[in-house]
XYZ file of C-alpha atoms in Angstrom:
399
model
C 103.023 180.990 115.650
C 100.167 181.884 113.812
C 99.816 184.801 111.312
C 98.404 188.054 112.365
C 94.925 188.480 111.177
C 95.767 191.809 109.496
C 97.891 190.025 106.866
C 95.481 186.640 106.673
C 92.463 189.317 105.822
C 94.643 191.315 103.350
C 95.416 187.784 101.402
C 91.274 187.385 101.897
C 90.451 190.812 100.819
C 93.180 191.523 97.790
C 93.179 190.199 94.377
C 95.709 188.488 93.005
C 96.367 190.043 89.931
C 98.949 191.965 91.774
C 100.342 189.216 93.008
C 103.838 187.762 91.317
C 105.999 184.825 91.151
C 109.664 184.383 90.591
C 111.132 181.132 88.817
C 114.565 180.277 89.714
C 116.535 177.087 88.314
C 120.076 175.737 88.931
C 121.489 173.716 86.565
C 124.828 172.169 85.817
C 125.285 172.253 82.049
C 128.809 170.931 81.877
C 129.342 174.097 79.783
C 127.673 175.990 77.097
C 124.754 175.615 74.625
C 124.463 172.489 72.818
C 121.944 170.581 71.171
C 118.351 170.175 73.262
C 119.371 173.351 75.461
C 116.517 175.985 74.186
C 114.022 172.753 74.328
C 114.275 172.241 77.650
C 114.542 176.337 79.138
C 111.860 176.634 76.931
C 109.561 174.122 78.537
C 110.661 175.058 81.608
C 109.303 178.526 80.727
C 106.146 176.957 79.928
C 105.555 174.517 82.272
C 102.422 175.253 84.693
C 103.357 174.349 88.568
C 100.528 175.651 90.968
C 98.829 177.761 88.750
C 101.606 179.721 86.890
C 103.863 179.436 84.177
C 106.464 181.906 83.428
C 110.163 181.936 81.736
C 112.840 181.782 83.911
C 113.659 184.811 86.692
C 117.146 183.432 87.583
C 119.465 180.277 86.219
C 122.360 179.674 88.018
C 124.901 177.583 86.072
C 127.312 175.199 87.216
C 130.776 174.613 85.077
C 130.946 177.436 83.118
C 134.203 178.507 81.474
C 135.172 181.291 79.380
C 132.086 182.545 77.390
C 130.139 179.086 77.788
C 127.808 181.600 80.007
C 126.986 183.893 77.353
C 126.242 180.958 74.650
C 123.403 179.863 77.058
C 122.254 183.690 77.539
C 122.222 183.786 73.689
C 119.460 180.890 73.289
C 117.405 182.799 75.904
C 117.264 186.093 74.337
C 116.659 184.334 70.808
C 113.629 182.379 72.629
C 112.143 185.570 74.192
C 113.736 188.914 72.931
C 117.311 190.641 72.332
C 117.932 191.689 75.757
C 115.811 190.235 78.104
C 118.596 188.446 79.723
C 121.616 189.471 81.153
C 124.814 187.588 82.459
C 125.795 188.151 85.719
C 129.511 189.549 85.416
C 132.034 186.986 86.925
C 134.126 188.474 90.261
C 138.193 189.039 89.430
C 138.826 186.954 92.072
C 136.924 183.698 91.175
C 139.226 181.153 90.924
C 138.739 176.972 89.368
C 141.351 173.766 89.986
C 139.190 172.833 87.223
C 135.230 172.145 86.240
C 135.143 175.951 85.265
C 133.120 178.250 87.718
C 129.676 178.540 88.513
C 127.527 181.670 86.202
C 124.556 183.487 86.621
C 121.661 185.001 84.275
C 118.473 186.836 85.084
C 115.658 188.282 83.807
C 116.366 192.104 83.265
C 112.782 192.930 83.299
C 111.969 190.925 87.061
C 115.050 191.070 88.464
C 117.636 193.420 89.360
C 121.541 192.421 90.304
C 123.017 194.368 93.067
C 126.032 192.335 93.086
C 128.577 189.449 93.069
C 131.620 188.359 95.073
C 133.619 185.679 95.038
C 135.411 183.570 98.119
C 136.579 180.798 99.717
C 139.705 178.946 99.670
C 140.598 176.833 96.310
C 143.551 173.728 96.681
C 143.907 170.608 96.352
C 142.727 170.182 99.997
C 139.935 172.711 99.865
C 137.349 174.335 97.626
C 137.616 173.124 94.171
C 136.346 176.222 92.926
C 134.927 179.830 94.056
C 131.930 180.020 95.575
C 129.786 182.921 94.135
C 126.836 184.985 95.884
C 124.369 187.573 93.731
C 122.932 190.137 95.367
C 119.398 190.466 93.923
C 116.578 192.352 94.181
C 112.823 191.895 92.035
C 112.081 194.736 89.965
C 110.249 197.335 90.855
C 111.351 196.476 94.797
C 112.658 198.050 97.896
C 115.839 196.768 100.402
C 113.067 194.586 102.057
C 112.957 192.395 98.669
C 116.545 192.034 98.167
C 118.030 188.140 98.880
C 121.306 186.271 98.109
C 121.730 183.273 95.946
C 124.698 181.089 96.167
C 125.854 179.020 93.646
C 128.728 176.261 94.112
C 130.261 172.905 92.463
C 131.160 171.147 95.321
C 134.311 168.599 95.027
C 132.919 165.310 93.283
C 133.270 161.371 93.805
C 132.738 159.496 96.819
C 135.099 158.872 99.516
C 136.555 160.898 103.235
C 138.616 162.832 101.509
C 136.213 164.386 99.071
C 133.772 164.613 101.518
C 135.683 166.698 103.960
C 136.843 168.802 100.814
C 132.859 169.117 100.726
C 132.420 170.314 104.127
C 135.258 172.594 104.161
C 133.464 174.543 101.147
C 129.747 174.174 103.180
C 131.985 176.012 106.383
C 132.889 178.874 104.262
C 129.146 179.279 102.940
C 128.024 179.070 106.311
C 130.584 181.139 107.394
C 129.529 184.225 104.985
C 125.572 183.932 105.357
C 126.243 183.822 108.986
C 128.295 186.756 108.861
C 125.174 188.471 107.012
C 123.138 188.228 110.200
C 119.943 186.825 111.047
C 116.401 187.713 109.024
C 118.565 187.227 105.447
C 116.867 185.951 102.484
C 118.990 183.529 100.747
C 118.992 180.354 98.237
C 121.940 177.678 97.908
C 121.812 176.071 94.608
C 124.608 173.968 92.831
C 125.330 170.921 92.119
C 126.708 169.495 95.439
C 127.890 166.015 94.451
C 126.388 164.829 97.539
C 125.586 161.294 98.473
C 123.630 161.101 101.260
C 122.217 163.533 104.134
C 124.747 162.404 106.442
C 127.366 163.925 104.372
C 129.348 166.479 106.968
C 128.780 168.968 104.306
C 125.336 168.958 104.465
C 125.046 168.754 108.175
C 126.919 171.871 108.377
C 124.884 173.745 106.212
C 121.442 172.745 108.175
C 123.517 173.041 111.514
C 121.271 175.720 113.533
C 122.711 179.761 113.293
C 121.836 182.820 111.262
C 122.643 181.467 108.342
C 120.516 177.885 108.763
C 119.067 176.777 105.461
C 116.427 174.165 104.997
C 115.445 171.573 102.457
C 112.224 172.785 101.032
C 111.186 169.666 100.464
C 112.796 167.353 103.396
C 114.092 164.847 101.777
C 116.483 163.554 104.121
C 117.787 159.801 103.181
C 120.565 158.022 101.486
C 119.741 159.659 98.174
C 122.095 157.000 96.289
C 120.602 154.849 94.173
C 117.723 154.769 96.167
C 114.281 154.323 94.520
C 112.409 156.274 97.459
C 113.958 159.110 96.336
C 113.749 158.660 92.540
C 111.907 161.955 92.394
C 114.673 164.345 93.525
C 117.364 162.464 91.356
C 119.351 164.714 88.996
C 122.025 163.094 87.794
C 122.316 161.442 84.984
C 119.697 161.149 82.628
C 121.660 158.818 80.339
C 123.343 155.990 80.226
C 124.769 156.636 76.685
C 127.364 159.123 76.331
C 126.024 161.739 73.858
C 128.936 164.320 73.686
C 132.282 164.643 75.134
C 132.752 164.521 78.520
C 129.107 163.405 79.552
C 128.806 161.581 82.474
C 126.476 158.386 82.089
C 124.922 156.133 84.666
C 121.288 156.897 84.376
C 119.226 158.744 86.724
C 120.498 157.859 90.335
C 121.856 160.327 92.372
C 120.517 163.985 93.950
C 123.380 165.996 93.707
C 121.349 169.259 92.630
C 120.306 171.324 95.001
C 118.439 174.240 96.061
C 118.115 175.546 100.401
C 116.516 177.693 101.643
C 117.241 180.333 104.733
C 113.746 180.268 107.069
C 113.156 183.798 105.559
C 111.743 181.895 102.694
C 109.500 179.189 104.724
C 107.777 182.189 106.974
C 105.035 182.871 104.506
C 105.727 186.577 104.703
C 107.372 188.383 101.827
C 109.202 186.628 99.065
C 109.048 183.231 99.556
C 108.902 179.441 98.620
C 105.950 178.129 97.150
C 104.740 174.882 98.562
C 104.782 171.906 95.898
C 106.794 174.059 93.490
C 110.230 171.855 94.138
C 111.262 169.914 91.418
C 113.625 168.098 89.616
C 112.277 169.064 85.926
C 111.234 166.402 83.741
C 111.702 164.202 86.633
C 108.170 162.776 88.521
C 109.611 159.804 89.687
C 108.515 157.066 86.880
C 111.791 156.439 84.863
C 113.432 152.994 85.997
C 115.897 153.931 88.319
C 119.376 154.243 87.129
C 117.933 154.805 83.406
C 117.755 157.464 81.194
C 114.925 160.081 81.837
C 113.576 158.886 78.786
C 111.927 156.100 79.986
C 109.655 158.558 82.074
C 107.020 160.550 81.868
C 107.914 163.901 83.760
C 107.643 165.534 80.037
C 107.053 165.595 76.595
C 108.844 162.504 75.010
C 110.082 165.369 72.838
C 111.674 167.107 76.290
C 112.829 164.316 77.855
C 115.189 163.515 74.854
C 116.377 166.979 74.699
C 117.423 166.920 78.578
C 119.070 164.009 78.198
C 121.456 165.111 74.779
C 121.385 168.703 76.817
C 123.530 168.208 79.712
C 124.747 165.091 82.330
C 122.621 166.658 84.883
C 118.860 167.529 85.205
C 117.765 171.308 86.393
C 116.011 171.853 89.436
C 113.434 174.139 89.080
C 111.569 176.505 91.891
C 108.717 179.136 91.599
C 108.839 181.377 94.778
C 105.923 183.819 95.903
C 105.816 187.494 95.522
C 103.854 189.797 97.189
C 102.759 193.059 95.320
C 104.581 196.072 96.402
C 102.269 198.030 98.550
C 100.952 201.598 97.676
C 99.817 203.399 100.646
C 96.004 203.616 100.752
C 95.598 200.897 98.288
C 93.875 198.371 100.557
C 92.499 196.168 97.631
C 95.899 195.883 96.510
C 94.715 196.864 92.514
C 97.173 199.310 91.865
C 95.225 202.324 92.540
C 93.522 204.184 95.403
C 90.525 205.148 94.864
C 86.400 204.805 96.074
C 87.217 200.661 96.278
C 89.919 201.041 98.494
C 87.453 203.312 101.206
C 84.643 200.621 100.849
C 87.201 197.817 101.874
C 88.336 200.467 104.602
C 84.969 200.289 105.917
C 84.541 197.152 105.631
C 87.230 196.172 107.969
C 87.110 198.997 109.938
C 87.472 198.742 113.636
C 89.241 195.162 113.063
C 91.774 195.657 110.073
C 91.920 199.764 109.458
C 91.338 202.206 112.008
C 90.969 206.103 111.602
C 94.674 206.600 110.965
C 94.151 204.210 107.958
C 91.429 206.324 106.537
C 93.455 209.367 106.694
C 96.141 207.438 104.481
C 93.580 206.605 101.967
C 92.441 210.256 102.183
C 95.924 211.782 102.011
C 96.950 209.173 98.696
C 93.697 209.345 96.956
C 94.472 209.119 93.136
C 97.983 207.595 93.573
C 98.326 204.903 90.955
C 101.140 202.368 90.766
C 101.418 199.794 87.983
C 102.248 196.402 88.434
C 105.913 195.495 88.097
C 106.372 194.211 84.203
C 107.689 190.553 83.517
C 105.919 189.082 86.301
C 103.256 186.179 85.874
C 99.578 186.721 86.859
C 99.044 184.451 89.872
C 96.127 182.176 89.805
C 92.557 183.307 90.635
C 91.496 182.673 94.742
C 90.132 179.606 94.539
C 93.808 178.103 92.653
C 95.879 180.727 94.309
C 95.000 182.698 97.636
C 92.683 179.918 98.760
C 95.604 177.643 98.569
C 97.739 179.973 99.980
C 95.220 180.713 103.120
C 95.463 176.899 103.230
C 98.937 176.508 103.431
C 99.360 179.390 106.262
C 96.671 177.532 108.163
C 98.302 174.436 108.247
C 101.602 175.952 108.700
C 100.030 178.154 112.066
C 98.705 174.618 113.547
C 102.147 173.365 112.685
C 103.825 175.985 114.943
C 101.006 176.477 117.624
């Protein structure tokens, strides 16, 4: 259905300065820093996707064992400050039949972790590992911000077997973000070694529910060594084994992942931005089943340092922030003050009414600074123009 007017005329009437964006990445390092690691999370950092370019908000990590976490946190505080980023603390309970466990690190200054449990069932006819799910919040945020990301290794290789190990682990996601009710925000990112959207596993975590999650970018398909979906492939981008335990191949298969609840497709709140999806350093021009070096989705210099970095590419997201809202601020600047009554005026009778004035009145001089660490969206004609657009076609869509 289409958007209210009240909240298409705020997007009209507010600047964007206020306006943030959170980047979030999962990537399967097969397990801590080496060489071409603070290349590539630095480009990422820098790398301009609709307008904005920011570090990193969230990584989510994929076979991590003992400190292999903290080596990675270590090349992001030397890139952008002692401190800055924080490991997530791994649950007691978190248990591996091998591949290590999944990790977590975020932004201290745009993000805030609430917390992290661990669960599901781990044997050789189950889970291969614990699945873990953050509790997060942006800084600066109320309860109405907070959302869950998941992180999992699903059981690899082809085959029944392995894929009902797969859909055992997808039943106990589904099972806990079901449990969490209807009108949760949450993300699914791992790598989840699957082969094709037919894969039980996958079915079960789009089956319909409270917990439904989406494909932000609908890729539905036989993923394998497919060259229609070159573009989402993340895995690998080499074919020459550069250290110990790499897995080879080329780029072939999309077994990286991130879903998304609907929370995050209903243009209100936090949510996905449109065209933001992608495999980094992946557009879709390397020959398929060859290294990532014979594309151009980056620097030549990036590109080399993925492929020496890890067996797997990262998939990267940038997700859409609203400012927090001040009462009586109806430019959304921060501040209420004489603006705020002229744009009160202005949409007076249609957007404010006389309860609205006495707001503005009652919070006259209230000032609020903009949460630190975020990135300045683009001006309206890159960024709420685009974003009008996008609701537009999204309420023609529904109607």
């Amino acid at each position: 259905m289409p958007l209210p007017i009240r909240v298409v005329l705020l997007l009209l009437l507010a600047p964007t300065s206020l306006l943030a964006q959170l980047r979030i990445a999962t990537w399967n390092t097969n397990g801590g820093a080496r060489d071409g690691m603070s290349e590539v999370l630095s480009a990422i950092g820098i790398e301009e996707v609709n307008g904005f370019a920011k570090p990193l908000d969230v990584l989510s990590l994929q076979e991590q064992s003992g400190s292999e976490t903290n080596t990675i946190l270590a090349l992001l505080n030397h890139l952008y400050g002692a401190g800055v980023y924080a490991a997530a603390p791994t649950p007691i309970d978190a248990v591996t039949a091998g591949g290590g466990l999944p990790g977590l690190i975020y932004n201290t200054q745009t993000i805030d972790l609430l917390g992290a449990v661990a669960f599901g069932e781990v044997n050789t006819s189950a889970q291969a590992r614990s699945t873990l799910r953050y509790q997060l919040v942006p800084d600066g945020y109320g309860a109405d911000a907070e959302f869950y990301l998941y992180s999992n290794h699903y059981k690899a290789s082809s085959g029944s077997s392995n894929e009902a190990r797969r859909d055992v682990e997808a039943r106990a996601v589904r099972q806990d973000l079901d449990a969490l009710g209807e009108g949760v925000a949450a993300i699914l990112t791992g790598d989840f070694n699957l082969y094709d959207s037919a894969e039980p596993a996958y079915q079960t975590l789009l089956s319909s529910g409270p917990g439904q999650v989406f494909d932000p970018v609908d890729a539905a398909g036989d993923w394998h060594d497919d060259p229609a979906f070159k573009v989402v492939h993340t895995q690998s981008p080499t074919t020459t084994s550069l250290f110990g335990g790499q897995v080879t191949g080329g780029v072939d298969d999309r077994f990286d992942f991130q879903l998304v609840t609907g929370e995050l497709l209903d243009e209100v709140g936090l949510d996905y931005w449109p065209g933001s999806y992608r495999t980094f350093g992946n557009n879709g021009t390397h020959q398929l089943s060859g290294d990532i070096t014979t594309g151009t989705g980056a620097s030549p210099e990036v590109l080399a340092a993925l492929r020496m970095a890890s067996d797997h590419l990262p998939v990267v997201v940038d997700y859409l922030l609203p400012p927090p809202l001040l009462a009586g601020d109806f430019n959304q600047d921060g501040r209420v003050d004489s603006a705020d009554y002229s744009v009160w005026r202005t949409g007076f009778g249609v957007l404010y009414d006389h309860q609205d004035y006495e707001i503005w009145r009652a919070n006259f001089g209230a000032v609020q600074a903009a949460a630190s660490g975020y990135a300045a969206a683009p001006e309206p004609a890159a960024g709420v123009l685009l974003l009008l657009s996008s609701i537009v076609v999204g309420a023609r869509r529904r109607g």
